[in-house]
Coordinates of C-alpha atoms in Angstrom, one line a residue:
Chain A
M193 CA 0.0 0.0 0.0
D194 CA 2.8 2.5 0.9
T195 CA 4.5 1.7 -2.4
F196 CA 1.3 2.4 -4.1
I197 CA 0.8 5.8 -2.5
Q198 CA 4.4 6.7 -3.2
L199 CA 4.0 5.7 -6.9
V200 CA 0.8 7.7 -7.2
I201 CA 2.4 10.9 -5.7
D202 CA 5.6 10.5 -7.7
G203 CA 3.3 10.0 -10.8
L204 CA 1.4 13.1 -10.0
A205 CA 4.7 15.0 -9.9
L206 CA 5.9 13.6 -13.2
G207 CA 2.4 14.3 -14.6
S208 CA 2.7 17.9 -13.4
V209 CA 5.7 18.5 -15.6
Y210 CA 3.9 17.0 -18.6
A211 CA 0.9 19.1 -17.6
A212 CA 2.9 22.4 -17.7
L213 CA 4.1 21.6 -21.2
A214 CA 0.7 20.4 -22.3
L215 CA -0.9 23.6 -21.0
A216 CA 1.7 25.6 -23.0
I217 CA 0.8 23.6 -26.1
V218 CA -2.9 24.1 -25.5
L219 CA -2.3 27.9 -25.0
V220 CA -0.5 28.2 -28.3
N221 CA -3.1 26.0 -30.1
Q222 CA -5.9 28.1 -28.7
S223 CA -4.5 31.4 -29.8
T224 CA -2.9 30.4 -33.2
G225 CA -4.4 27.0 -34.1
L226 CA -0.9 25.6 -34.2
I227 CA 0.9 22.8 -32.4
N228 CA 4.2 24.1 -31.3
F229 CA 6.5 21.1 -31.5
S230 CA 9.4 23.3 -30.3
Q231 CA 7.7 23.9 -27.0
G232 CA 9.9 21.3 -25.3
A233 CA 13.1 22.6 -26.9
M234 CA 12.2 26.2 -25.8
A235 CA 11.8 24.8 -22.3
V236 CA 15.2 23.3 -22.4
L237 CA 16.7 26.6 -23.5
S238 CA 14.8 28.2 -20.5
A239 CA 16.3 25.7 -18.2
Y240 CA 19.8 26.5 -19.5
F241 CA 19.1 30.2 -18.9
A242 CA 18.3 29.4 -15.3
Y243 CA 21.4 27.2 -15.2
V244 CA 23.6 30.2 -16.3
L245 CA 21.9 32.5 -13.8
I246 CA 22.7 30.0 -11.0
G247 CA 26.2 29.8 -12.2
W248 CA 26.4 33.6 -11.8
G249 CA 25.5 33.1 -8.1
F250 CA 21.8 33.8 -8.1
P251 CA 19.7 31.7 -5.7
T252 CA 17.8 29.0 -7.4
I253 CA 14.3 30.6 -7.1
L254 CA 15.5 34.0 -8.5
A255 CA 17.3 32.2 -11.3
I256 CA 14.1 30.3 -12.3
L257 CA 12.1 33.5 -12.1
G258 CA 14.7 35.3 -14.3
S259 CA 14.5 32.5 -16.8
I260 CA 10.7 32.7 -16.9
V261 CA 11.0 36.4 -17.8
V262 CA 13.6 35.7 -20.5
S263 CA 11.5 32.9 -21.8
F264 CA 8.4 35.1 -22.0
L265 CA 10.4 37.5 -24.2
L266 CA 11.8 34.6 -26.3
G267 CA 8.4 33.2 -26.9
A268 CA 7.1 36.6 -27.9
I269 CA 10.0 37.2 -30.2
V270 CA 9.7 33.8 -31.9
E271 CA 6.1 34.5 -32.6
R272 CA 6.7 38.0 -34.0
L273 CA 9.8 37.2 -36.1
L274 CA 9.2 33.6 -37.3
I275 CA 5.7 32.4 -36.8
R276 CA 3.9 35.6 -37.8
R277 CA 4.8 35.1 -41.4
F278 CA 3.1 31.7 -41.6
E279 CA 0.0 32.5 -39.7
G280 CA -3.2 32.4 -41.7
G281 CA -1.4 30.4 -44.4
D282 CA -1.2 26.7 -44.7
P283 CA -1.1 25.4 -41.1
D284 CA 1.1 22.5 -42.1
T285 CA 3.9 24.8 -43.2
A286 CA 3.7 26.6 -39.8
V287 CA 4.0 23.3 -38.0
V288 CA 7.0 22.4 -40.1
V289 CA 8.5 25.7 -39.0
T290 CA 8.0 24.7 -35.3
I291 CA 9.7 21.4 -36.1
G292 CA 12.6 23.4 -37.6
L293 CA 12.7 25.4 -34.4
L294 CA 12.8 22.2 -32.4
T295 CA 16.0 21.2 -34.1
L296 CA 17.3 24.8 -34.0
F297 CA 16.8 25.3 -30.3
T298 CA 18.2 21.9 -29.4
G299 CA 21.1 22.7 -31.7
I300 CA 21.7 26.0 -30.0
A301 CA 21.6 24.4 -26.6
G302 CA 24.0 21.7 -27.7
W303 CA 26.3 24.2 -29.5
I304 CA 26.6 26.5 -26.5
W305 CA 26.5 24.1 -23.6
G306 CA 27.5 20.8 -25.2
Y307 CA 25.7 17.5 -25.0
N308 CA 27.0 16.4 -21.5
N309 CA 24.6 16.0 -18.6
R310 CA 24.7 18.9 -16.2
Q311 CA 23.4 19.0 -12.6
F312 CA 20.6 21.4 -12.0
P313 CA 19.7 22.2 -8.3
S314 CA 16.3 21.4 -7.1
L315 CA 14.0 24.1 -6.0
F316 CA 12.7 21.9 -3.2
P317 CA 14.6 20.3 -0.4
L318 CA 15.5 16.7 -0.9
E319 CA 13.7 15.6 2.3
T320 CA 10.9 13.1 2.5
V321 CA 7.8 13.1 4.6
D322 CA 5.5 10.3 5.8
I323 CA 2.0 10.2 4.3
L324 CA -0.1 7.3 5.6
G325 CA 3.0 5.3 6.1
A326 CA 4.4 6.0 2.6
V327 CA 7.7 7.8 2.2
V328 CA 7.1 10.7 -0.2
S329 CA 9.6 13.2 -1.4
V330 CA 9.0 16.9 -0.8
R331 CA 10.0 17.5 -4.3
S332 CA 7.1 15.5 -5.7
I333 CA 4.6 17.3 -3.5
G334 CA 6.2 20.7 -4.3
T335 CA 6.1 20.1 -8.0
T336 CA 2.5 19.1 -8.0
L337 CA 1.5 22.0 -5.9
T338 CA 3.4 24.4 -8.1
I339 CA 1.4 23.2 -11.1
V340 CA -1.9 23.5 -9.2
G341 CA -0.9 27.1 -8.3
I342 CA -0.1 28.0 -11.9
M343 CA -3.4 26.6 -13.0
V344 CA -5.3 28.7 -10.6
V345 CA -3.3 31.8 -11.7
L346 CA -4.0 31.1 -15.3
Q347 CA -7.6 30.5 -14.7
L348 CA -7.8 33.9 -12.9
L349 CA -5.9 35.5 -15.7
F350 CA -8.2 34.1 -18.4
Q351 CA -11.5 34.5 -16.6
G352 CA -11.0 37.5 -14.4
T353 CA -8.8 40.1 -16.3
K354 CA -9.3 42.2 -19.3
L355 CA -6.1 40.8 -20.8
G356 CA -7.5 37.3 -20.4
L357 CA -10.8 38.4 -22.1
A358 CA -8.8 39.8 -25.0
L359 CA -6.7 36.7 -25.3
R360 CA -9.8 34.6 -25.4
A361 CA -11.4 36.8 -28.0
V362 CA -8.4 36.5 -30.3
A363 CA -8.4 32.7 -29.8
I364 CA -12.1 32.4 -30.8
N365 CA -12.1 34.7 -33.7
P366 CA -9.0 36.8 -34.7
S367 CA -10.7 38.8 -37.4
S368 CA -13.6 39.9 -35.3
A369 CA -11.2 40.7 -32.5
A370 CA -9.2 42.9 -34.8
Y371 CA -12.4 44.6 -36.0
S372 CA -13.3 45.5 -32.4
G373 CA -10.0 47.2 -32.0
L374 CA -7.9 44.5 -30.2
P375 CA -4.2 44.5 -31.0
V376 CA -4.3 41.0 -32.3
G377 CA -0.6 40.8 -33.1
R378 CA 0.5 41.9 -29.7
L379 CA -2.0 39.5 -28.0
L380 CA -0.6 36.6 -30.0
M381 CA 2.9 37.6 -28.9
I382 CA 1.6 37.5 -25.3
G383 CA 0.1 34.1 -25.8
W384 CA 3.3 32.7 -27.1
G385 CA 5.2 34.4 -24.3
L386 CA 3.0 32.9 -21.7
A387 CA 3.4 29.5 -23.2
A388 CA 7.1 29.8 -23.2
A389 CA 7.0 31.0 -19.6
L390 CA 5.0 27.9 -18.7
G391 CA 7.6 25.8 -20.5
A392 CA 10.3 27.4 -18.4
V393 CA 8.5 26.3 -15.3
A394 CA 8.3 22.8 -16.7
G395 CA 12.0 22.8 -17.6
A396 CA 13.0 24.1 -14.1
L397 CA 10.9 21.4 -12.4
V398 CA 12.1 18.5 -14.5
A399 CA 15.8 19.4 -14.9
P400 CA 16.9 18.3 -11.3
A401 CA 15.4 14.8 -11.9
L402 CA 16.6 14.3 -15.4
T403 CA 19.8 16.4 -15.4
L404 CA 20.2 19.0 -18.0
T405 CA 20.8 17.9 -21.6
P406 CA 19.7 19.4 -24.9
G407 CA 17.3 16.5 -25.5
M408 CA 15.9 16.5 -22.0
M409 CA 12.4 17.5 -23.0
D410 CA 12.0 15.3 -26.1
T411 CA 10.3 12.6 -24.1
A412 CA 8.3 15.0 -22.0
L413 CA 7.1 16.6 -25.2
V414 CA 5.7 13.3 -26.4
Y415 CA 3.9 12.8 -23.1
A416 CA 2.5 16.3 -23.3
L417 CA 1.3 15.8 -26.8
A418 CA -0.4 12.6 -25.7
A419 CA -2.0 14.4 -22.8
V420 CA -3.2 17.1 -25.2
I421 CA -4.8 14.6 -27.5
I422 CA -6.3 12.5 -24.7
G423 CA -7.6 15.6 -22.9
G424 CA -8.9 17.4 -25.9
L425 CA -7.0 20.0 -27.8
N426 CA -9.3 22.8 -26.7
S427 CA -9.6 21.9 -23.0
P428 CA -6.8 23.1 -20.7
L429 CA -8.4 21.3 -17.7
G430 CA -8.6 18.1 -19.8
A431 CA -5.0 18.3 -20.7
V432 CA -3.9 18.7 -17.1
V433 CA -6.1 15.9 -15.9
A434 CA -4.9 13.7 -18.7
A435 CA -1.2 14.5 -17.9
W436 CA -1.7 13.6 -14.3
G437 CA -3.5 10.4 -15.4
I438 CA -0.6 9.5 -17.7
G439 CA 2.0 10.2 -15.0
V440 CA 0.3 8.0 -12.4
L441 CA -0.7 5.2 -14.8
E442 CA 2.8 4.9 -16.3
N443 CA 4.4 4.8 -12.9
L444 CA 2.0 2.1 -11.7
A445 CA 2.5 0.1 -15.0
A446 CA 6.2 0.3 -14.7
V447 CA 6.1 -1.4 -11.3
Y448 CA 3.1 -3.7 -11.5
V449 CA 3.2 -4.8 -15.2
P450 CA 6.5 -6.7 -15.5
F451 CA 6.7 -6.6 -19.3
I452 CA 6.5 -2.8 -19.4
G453 CA 9.0 -1.9 -16.7
Y454 CA 10.8 1.4 -16.6
D455 CA 12.2 1.4 -20.1
L456 CA 8.9 0.8 -21.9
K457 CA 6.6 2.9 -19.7
I458 CA 6.5 5.6 -22.5
A459 CA 4.3 3.1 -24.4
V460 CA 1.6 3.5 -21.7
P461 CA 0.2 6.8 -22.8
F462 CA 0.0 5.6 -26.3
I463 CA -1.9 2.6 -25.5
I464 CA -4.4 4.9 -23.7
L465 CA -4.2 7.3 -26.7
F466 CA -5.0 4.5 -29.1
V467 CA -8.1 3.5 -27.2
V468 CA -9.3 7.1 -26.8
L469 CA -8.8 7.9 -30.5
L470 CA -10.8 4.9 -31.5
V471 CA -13.6 5.5 -29.0
R472 CA -13.7 9.3 -28.7
P473 CA -11.6 11.0 -31.3
Q474 CA -12.2 14.5 -30.0
G475 CA -10.5 13.7 -26.7
L476 CA -12.1 13.0 -23.3
F477 CA -12.9 16.6 -22.5
G478 CA -12.8 18.1 -26.0
R479 CA -15.6 19.5 -28.1
K480 CA -16.0 18.4 -31.6
V481 CA -14.7 21.1 -33.9
V482 CA -17.0 21.8 -36.7
V483 CA -15.4 23.6 -39.7
R484 CA -17.5 25.8 -41.8
V485 CA -16.7 25.6 -45.5
Chain B
M111 CA 17.7 31.9 -70.8
N112 CA 14.9 31.7 -73.3
R113 CA 16.8 29.7 -75.8
M114 CA 17.9 27.4 -73.0
S115 CA 14.4 26.6 -71.9
K116 CA 13.3 26.1 -75.5
L117 CA 16.2 23.6 -75.9
L118 CA 15.1 21.7 -72.8
S119 CA 11.5 21.4 -74.0
N120 CA 12.7 19.5 -77.1
T121 CA 11.7 15.8 -76.6
W122 CA 14.9 14.5 -78.1
V123 CA 17.0 16.7 -75.9
R124 CA 15.2 15.4 -72.9
V125 CA 15.6 11.8 -73.9
A126 CA 19.3 12.4 -74.4
V127 CA 19.6 14.0 -71.0
V128 CA 17.9 11.0 -69.4
V129 CA 20.1 8.6 -71.3
V130 CA 23.3 10.5 -70.3
V131 CA 22.2 10.6 -66.6
A132 CA 21.4 6.9 -66.6
A133 CA 24.7 6.0 -68.2
L134 CA 26.6 8.2 -65.7
L135 CA 24.8 6.4 -62.8
L136 CA 25.6 3.0 -64.3
I137 CA 29.3 3.8 -64.9
A138 CA 29.9 5.9 -61.7
P139 CA 30.5 3.0 -59.3
L140 CA 33.1 1.4 -61.5
V141 CA 35.3 4.5 -61.5
L142 CA 34.5 6.2 -58.2
P143 CA 36.4 5.4 -54.9
V144 CA 34.7 3.2 -52.3
F145 CA 33.7 6.0 -50.1
A146 CA 31.9 7.9 -52.9
N147 CA 30.0 4.7 -53.8
Q148 CA 28.9 4.1 -50.3
T149 CA 27.8 7.7 -50.0
L150 CA 25.8 7.4 -53.2
T151 CA 24.3 4.2 -52.0
R152 CA 23.1 5.7 -48.8
M153 CA 21.6 8.6 -50.7
G154 CA 19.5 6.0 -52.6
V155 CA 18.5 4.4 -49.3
Y156 CA 17.3 7.7 -47.8
A157 CA 15.7 8.9 -51.0
V158 CA 13.3 6.0 -50.8
A159 CA 12.5 6.9 -47.2
V160 CA 12.0 10.6 -48.1
L161 CA 9.8 9.5 -51.1
G162 CA 7.5 7.6 -48.7
L163 CA 7.4 10.6 -46.4
N164 CA 6.5 12.8 -49.3
I165 CA 3.5 10.6 -50.3
I166 CA 1.9 11.1 -46.9
M167 CA 3.2 14.6 -46.1
G168 CA 3.9 16.3 -49.4
Y169 CA 1.1 14.9 -51.5
T170 CA -1.6 14.2 -48.9
G171 CA -0.7 17.0 -46.6
Q172 CA -0.5 15.1 -43.3
V173 CA 2.6 16.0 -41.2
M174 CA 4.3 12.7 -40.3
L175 CA 7.2 12.6 -37.8
G176 CA 7.9 8.9 -37.5
Q177 CA 9.1 7.7 -40.9
I178 CA 12.4 6.6 -39.5
F179 CA 10.5 4.1 -37.3
F180 CA 9.3 2.2 -40.4
L181 CA 12.8 2.3 -41.8
G182 CA 14.0 0.8 -38.6
V183 CA 11.3 -1.9 -38.6
G184 CA 12.2 -2.8 -42.2
A185 CA 15.8 -3.0 -41.3
Y186 CA 15.1 -5.3 -38.3
V187 CA 12.8 -7.5 -40.4
T188 CA 15.5 -7.8 -43.0
A189 CA 18.2 -8.7 -40.4
Y190 CA 15.8 -11.3 -38.9
G191 CA 15.0 -12.8 -42.3
V192 CA 18.6 -13.0 -43.4
N193 CA 19.8 -14.5 -40.1
N194 CA 17.0 -17.1 -40.3
D195 CA 18.0 -18.0 -43.9
W196 CA 14.8 -16.8 -45.6
N197 CA 14.9 -16.4 -49.3
I198 CA 16.1 -12.8 -50.1
V199 CA 13.0 -12.0 -52.1
V200 CA 10.7 -13.2 -49.3
T201 CA 12.8 -11.1 -46.9
F202 CA 12.4 -8.0 -49.1
F203 CA 8.6 -8.4 -49.2
A204 CA 8.4 -9.1 -45.5
A205 CA 10.5 -5.9 -44.9
C206 CA 7.9 -4.0 -46.9
I207 CA 4.7 -5.7 -45.7
L208 CA 5.3 -5.8 -42.0
P209 CA 6.0 -2.0 -41.6
G210 CA 3.0 -1.5 -44.0
L211 CA 0.7 -3.4 -41.6
L212 CA 2.1 -1.5 -38.6
G213 CA 1.5 1.7 -40.5
L214 CA -2.0 0.7 -41.4
V215 CA -2.9 0.0 -37.7
I216 CA -1.4 3.2 -36.6
A217 CA -3.1 5.3 -39.3
L218 CA -6.4 3.7 -38.5
A219 CA -6.3 5.3 -35.1
A220 CA -4.3 8.4 -35.8
A221 CA -6.3 9.6 -38.8
R222 CA -9.5 9.5 -36.7
L223 CA -8.7 12.9 -35.3
G224 CA -8.3 15.4 -38.0
G225 CA -5.7 18.1 -38.2
L226 CA -2.4 17.5 -36.7
A227 CA -3.2 14.3 -34.8
I228 CA -1.1 12.2 -37.2
A229 CA 1.9 14.4 -36.4
M230 CA 1.3 14.2 -32.7
V231 CA 0.9 10.5 -32.7
T232 CA 3.8 9.7 -35.1
I233 CA 6.3 11.8 -33.2
A234 CA 6.0 9.1 -30.5
L235 CA 7.0 6.2 -32.9
P236 CA 10.8 6.7 -32.7
I237 CA 10.6 7.5 -29.1
I238 CA 8.8 4.3 -28.3
G239 CA 10.6 2.4 -31.0
V240 CA 14.1 2.8 -29.5
P241 CA 13.3 1.3 -26.0
L242 CA 11.1 -1.3 -27.7
A243 CA 13.9 -2.5 -29.9
K244 CA 16.2 -2.6 -26.9
R245 CA 13.7 -4.7 -25.0
L246 CA 12.9 -7.3 -27.7
T247 CA 16.4 -8.7 -27.5
D248 CA 15.6 -12.0 -29.2
L249 CA 14.4 -10.3 -32.3
T250 CA 16.6 -7.3 -32.5
G251 CA 19.8 -8.1 -30.6
G252 CA 19.0 -5.4 -28.0
S253 CA 21.2 -2.4 -27.6
Q254 CA 24.1 -4.0 -29.4
G255 CA 22.1 -4.2 -32.6
T256 CA 22.2 -6.9 -35.1
S257 CA 24.1 -7.4 -38.3
A258 CA 23.2 -9.3 -41.5
R259 CA 25.7 -9.9 -44.2
F260 CA 23.9 -10.8 -47.4
S261 CA 24.9 -8.1 -49.8
S262 CA 28.4 -9.2 -50.7
A263 CA 29.0 -9.3 -54.4
P264 CA 28.6 -12.8 -55.9
D265 CA 31.7 -14.1 -57.6
W266 CA 30.3 -14.3 -61.1
T267 CA 29.8 -10.5 -61.2
G268 CA 33.4 -9.7 -60.6
L269 CA 32.3 -6.6 -58.7
D270 CA 33.5 -5.3 -55.4
N271 CA 31.0 -5.3 -52.5
D272 CA 30.4 -1.5 -52.6
Q273 CA 29.7 -1.7 -56.4
W274 CA 27.3 -4.6 -56.0
Q275 CA 25.5 -2.8 -53.1
Y276 CA 25.2 0.3 -55.2
Y277 CA 23.6 -1.5 -58.1
M278 CA 21.2 -3.4 -55.8
V279 CA 20.1 -0.1 -54.1
M280 CA 19.8 1.7 -57.4
V281 CA 17.6 -0.9 -59.0
I282 CA 15.1 -0.9 -56.1
T283 CA 15.3 2.9 -55.7
V284 CA 14.5 3.4 -59.4
I285 CA 11.6 0.9 -59.2
G286 CA 10.3 2.7 -56.1
F287 CA 10.5 6.1 -57.8
V288 CA 8.8 4.9 -61.0
L289 CA 6.0 3.3 -58.9
A290 CA 5.6 6.5 -56.8
Y291 CA 5.6 8.7 -60.0
N292 CA 2.8 6.7 -61.5
L293 CA 0.9 6.7 -58.2
V294 CA 0.9 10.4 -57.8
R295 CA 0.2 11.1 -61.4
G296 CA -2.9 8.9 -61.5
K297 CA -6.3 8.9 -60.0
F298 CA -5.0 8.1 -56.6
G299 CA -2.7 11.1 -56.7
R300 CA -5.4 13.5 -57.6
A301 CA -7.5 12.1 -54.7
M302 CA -4.6 12.7 -52.3
A303 CA -4.2 16.2 -53.6
I304 CA -7.8 17.1 -53.0
V305 CA -7.7 15.6 -49.5
R306 CA -4.7 17.8 -48.9
D307 CA -6.2 21.0 -50.3
N308 CA -9.8 20.7 -49.0
E309 CA -11.2 17.9 -47.1
A310 CA -14.8 19.2 -47.4
V311 CA -14.6 19.3 -51.2
A312 CA -13.1 15.8 -51.2
R313 CA -15.9 14.5 -49.1
S314 CA -18.5 16.2 -51.4
I315 CA -17.2 14.4 -54.5
G316 CA -17.2 11.1 -52.8
I317 CA -13.6 10.8 -51.7
S318 CA -13.2 9.8 -48.1
P319 CA -10.4 11.8 -46.6
Y320 CA -10.0 9.3 -43.8
R321 CA -9.6 6.4 -46.2
Y322 CA -7.1 8.2 -48.4
K323 CA -5.1 9.4 -45.4
V324 CA -4.9 5.8 -44.1
M325 CA -3.9 4.5 -47.5
A326 CA -1.3 7.2 -48.1
F327 CA 0.1 6.5 -44.6
T328 CA 0.3 2.8 -45.3
I329 CA 2.1 3.4 -48.6
A330 CA 4.5 5.7 -46.9
S331 CA 5.3 3.1 -44.3
I332 CA 5.8 0.4 -47.0
F333 CA 8.3 2.8 -48.6
G334 CA 9.8 3.2 -45.2
G335 CA 10.1 -0.5 -44.8
A336 CA 11.7 -0.9 -48.3
S337 CA 14.2 1.8 -47.4
G338 CA 15.0 -0.2 -44.3
F339 CA 15.8 -3.2 -46.5
L340 CA 18.0 -1.0 -48.6
Y341 CA 19.6 0.3 -45.4
M342 CA 20.6 -3.2 -44.5
V343 CA 22.0 -3.7 -48.0
A344 CA 24.2 -0.7 -47.6
V345 CA 25.1 -0.8 -44.0
Q346 CA 24.6 -4.5 -43.1
Y347 CA 24.0 -3.6 -39.4
T348 CA 21.2 -1.9 -37.5
S349 CA 20.7 -0.9 -33.9
P350 CA 18.1 0.9 -31.9
E351 CA 20.0 4.1 -32.7
T352 CA 19.0 3.8 -36.4
M353 CA 15.5 5.0 -35.5
S354 CA 16.4 7.7 -33.1
F355 CA 14.2 10.8 -32.8
A356 CA 16.8 13.1 -34.3
H357 CA 17.0 11.0 -37.4
S358 CA 13.3 11.2 -37.8
I359 CA 13.3 15.0 -37.7
S360 CA 16.2 15.0 -40.2
L361 CA 14.2 12.9 -42.6
L362 CA 11.4 15.4 -42.4
A363 CA 13.8 18.3 -42.9
A364 CA 15.3 16.5 -45.9
M365 CA 11.9 16.2 -47.4
V366 CA 11.0 19.9 -47.0
V367 CA 14.5 21.0 -48.2
G368 CA 14.3 18.8 -51.2
G369 CA 10.8 19.8 -52.1
A370 CA 7.4 18.7 -50.8
A371 CA 5.0 17.0 -53.2
S372 CA 7.8 16.5 -55.7
I373 CA 9.3 13.2 -56.9
A374 CA 12.6 14.9 -57.9
G375 CA 12.5 16.7 -54.6
S376 CA 12.6 13.3 -52.8
L377 CA 15.8 12.5 -54.6
I378 CA 17.3 15.8 -53.6
G379 CA 16.1 15.1 -50.1
G380 CA 18.0 11.8 -50.0
V381 CA 21.1 13.6 -51.2
Y382 CA 20.6 16.3 -48.6
Y383 CA 20.1 13.8 -45.8
V384 CA 23.4 12.2 -46.4
L385 CA 25.5 15.0 -47.6
V386 CA 24.8 17.9 -45.2
P387 CA 25.6 16.0 -41.9
Q388 CA 28.7 14.7 -43.6
V389 CA 29.9 18.2 -44.3
T390 CA 28.9 19.7 -41.0
N391 CA 30.3 16.8 -39.0
A392 CA 33.6 17.3 -40.8
I393 CA 33.6 21.0 -39.7
D394 CA 32.4 20.5 -36.2
P395 CA 30.0 17.8 -34.9
T396 CA 28.3 20.2 -32.5
V397 CA 27.0 22.4 -35.3
T398 CA 25.1 19.6 -37.1
A399 CA 21.8 20.1 -35.3
I400 CA 21.9 23.9 -35.3
S401 CA 22.8 24.1 -39.0
Q402 CA 20.0 21.7 -39.8
G403 CA 17.5 23.9 -37.9
I404 CA 18.8 27.0 -39.7
I405 CA 18.6 25.4 -43.1
L406 CA 15.1 24.1 -42.6
V407 CA 13.7 27.4 -41.3
A408 CA 15.5 29.4 -44.0
V409 CA 14.2 27.2 -46.8
L410 CA 10.7 27.6 -45.4
F411 CA 11.1 31.4 -45.5
I412 CA 12.9 31.8 -48.8
L413 CA 12.0 28.8 -50.8
P414 CA 8.9 27.1 -49.5
G415 CA 8.8 24.8 -52.5
G416 CA 12.2 23.3 -51.6
L417 CA 15.3 23.1 -53.7
V418 CA 13.5 21.5 -56.5
S419 CA 11.6 24.7 -57.1
L420 CA 14.8 26.7 -57.4
P421 CA 14.9 26.7 -61.2
R422 CA 11.3 27.7 -61.5
V423 CA 11.8 30.6 -59.0
I424 CA 14.8 31.8 -60.9
R425 CA 13.0 31.6 -64.2
R426 CA 10.1 33.6 -62.7
L427 CA 12.4 36.2 -61.4
T428 CA 14.2 36.7 -64.6
R429 CA 11.1 36.7 -66.6
K430 CA 9.6 39.3 -64.4
R431 CA 12.6 41.5 -65.0
D432 CA 12.3 41.0 -68.7
T433 CA 8.7 41.8 -69.1
A434 CA 8.5 44.5 -66.4
V435 CA 9.6 47.0 -69.0
A436 CA 7.4 45.7 -71.8
T437 CA 3.8 45.2 -71.1
S438 CA 1.9 44.1 -68.1
P439 CA 3.4 43.2 -64.7
Q440 CA 1.2 40.1 -64.6
T441 CA 3.6 37.5 -65.8
T442 CA 3.2 34.2 -63.9
S443 CA 0.2 32.4 -65.1
P444 CA -1.2 29.8 -62.8
M445 CA -0.9 27.3 -65.7
H446 CA 2.8 27.2 -65.2
Q447 CA 2.4 26.3 -61.5
D448 CA 2.8 22.6 -61.1
A449 CA -0.2 21.2 -59.2
G450 CA 1.9 19.7 -56.5
Q451 CA 4.0 22.8 -56.0
A452 CA 1.3 24.4 -53.9
A453 CA 1.8 22.0 -51.0
E454 CA 4.1 24.0 -48.8
G455 CA 3.7 27.5 -50.1
P456 CA 2.4 30.0 -47.6
E457 CA 1.2 32.2 -50.4
T458 CA -1.2 29.7 -51.7
E459 CA -4.0 28.1 -49.8
R460 CA -5.1 31.2 -48.0
Q461 CA -8.5 30.0 -47.0
G462 CA -10.9 32.5 -45.4
Q463 CA -10.9 32.5 -41.7
S464 CA -14.4 31.7 -40.9

């Protein structure tokens, strides 16, 4: 029983990292209709920013906050300079651009910092606490709570502020939003910036466990995409719930299903995904998108 | 310039060009050094993989990120067949059909969700494929990989191994390209194009986008499997690393740089896939990934049709300059635009935001 609780809480922590990335993907998809395949690579760059700041002697929390700010700017710049040109055109081209950015950002990280693993300090103490007899690391709890906190803030931003209202308007109908005087371009930049900032959080949370490498987020990106499909592309809540579900289930499967084990646990979300796509292709929480011709 | 294009449109000149190129390709391995032959052979291998990717992505418009997985499966099937003394022809067909079946099953699920679902599902294939190949030690040889020596030159040919491998790969590559050319020129190709351009229109004239996406995906994976067989002919060894995520992205980059929805572009893609890493690795291995990213993004910005559209773009630019003084500025007629060319161009396909 205690192993079970421990696995569930560690799974939630893992799932929280996927959730942060999945939220970033949903955010971009909501505002531009794109899937940003470079979201993970941008998160890696953010983690390296934080790594550099820590190297300069900043405390970990300040370094991470700094990298979040830098990432916000990076996301906004990427949207303005690169993605803007392909918006409104063929979506496939824009997606290929993000795949190019995935290689580019991974390449930049590898070029500057090399491909060796680097240690990244944890934001949370390495202690453990007892919960119902199970030994649970503070890091897992902290990671999960951080994501819950971010979700609340995002929810407040989108539902309770004027900026959130404007962002939602652009997501629903960019041309009408433009007619009513909203600065659509600037709002899209903010959307991408927010997504990149979320990615920075994901990067900082996962880097201590995985150690910092340019390809650190490749796997997390795949999990996040699976979560996005399972939860529904247009449902932030669905994506987070799906990400947690994936994190918990894969952890349980790794221990209780001998064939899967730790090396094959990445197959778990895709078995779920397969079933979901066959039974409910719009995702568990998603709405069916109807395209008018 | 004008005289040049007139010359090229002459049928006899075209035939002559084809004959000369074919002769060069046949003679090349006999005179080139071993390393050049091996490089050319690998270009053929990857050209087939890029060709398959082009069928699903360029012609049918479905972004696919897992083509390397099917290449890997094809390579493993080949190795397994050779090591269990299957007939080589049986091995070849098994290396095509098994990846094809896998592709069919994956596409049946992935194509259910429209839009980018195929991209989002197939990105997982190499990432699952690598640990899976490591796990299935009995079939794949685990992390060490497996080798299969079956492409040594028979004695009666009097050829060296690299020459024999070159010819084997070239024959299958040419057959693959001819098949693909006929496929995309025919009824099936037009159906794929309409699925790419407008699914609603496709549906209204009785073409099921779902069915054509699944079929195109299956064909792409069969080509992937065939290129896996060729990979084994050329390299004679495969390991889980063969189907790593980075290779999968490179394959996609090669397709876009070569030219989406273009048969010749697939060939250029194969050349690009082999040549550019060789050059960048020689300069500095750490710049390989970054240069690939820069090239891909730059091509999308400057030359969305890929390298294969370069002559057309140059011709259009020069013609524009010629006629700008003369009469109307409207020079490029849509007639000259190859139907497939529109695939990746941001200027085309600007559908109304509704």
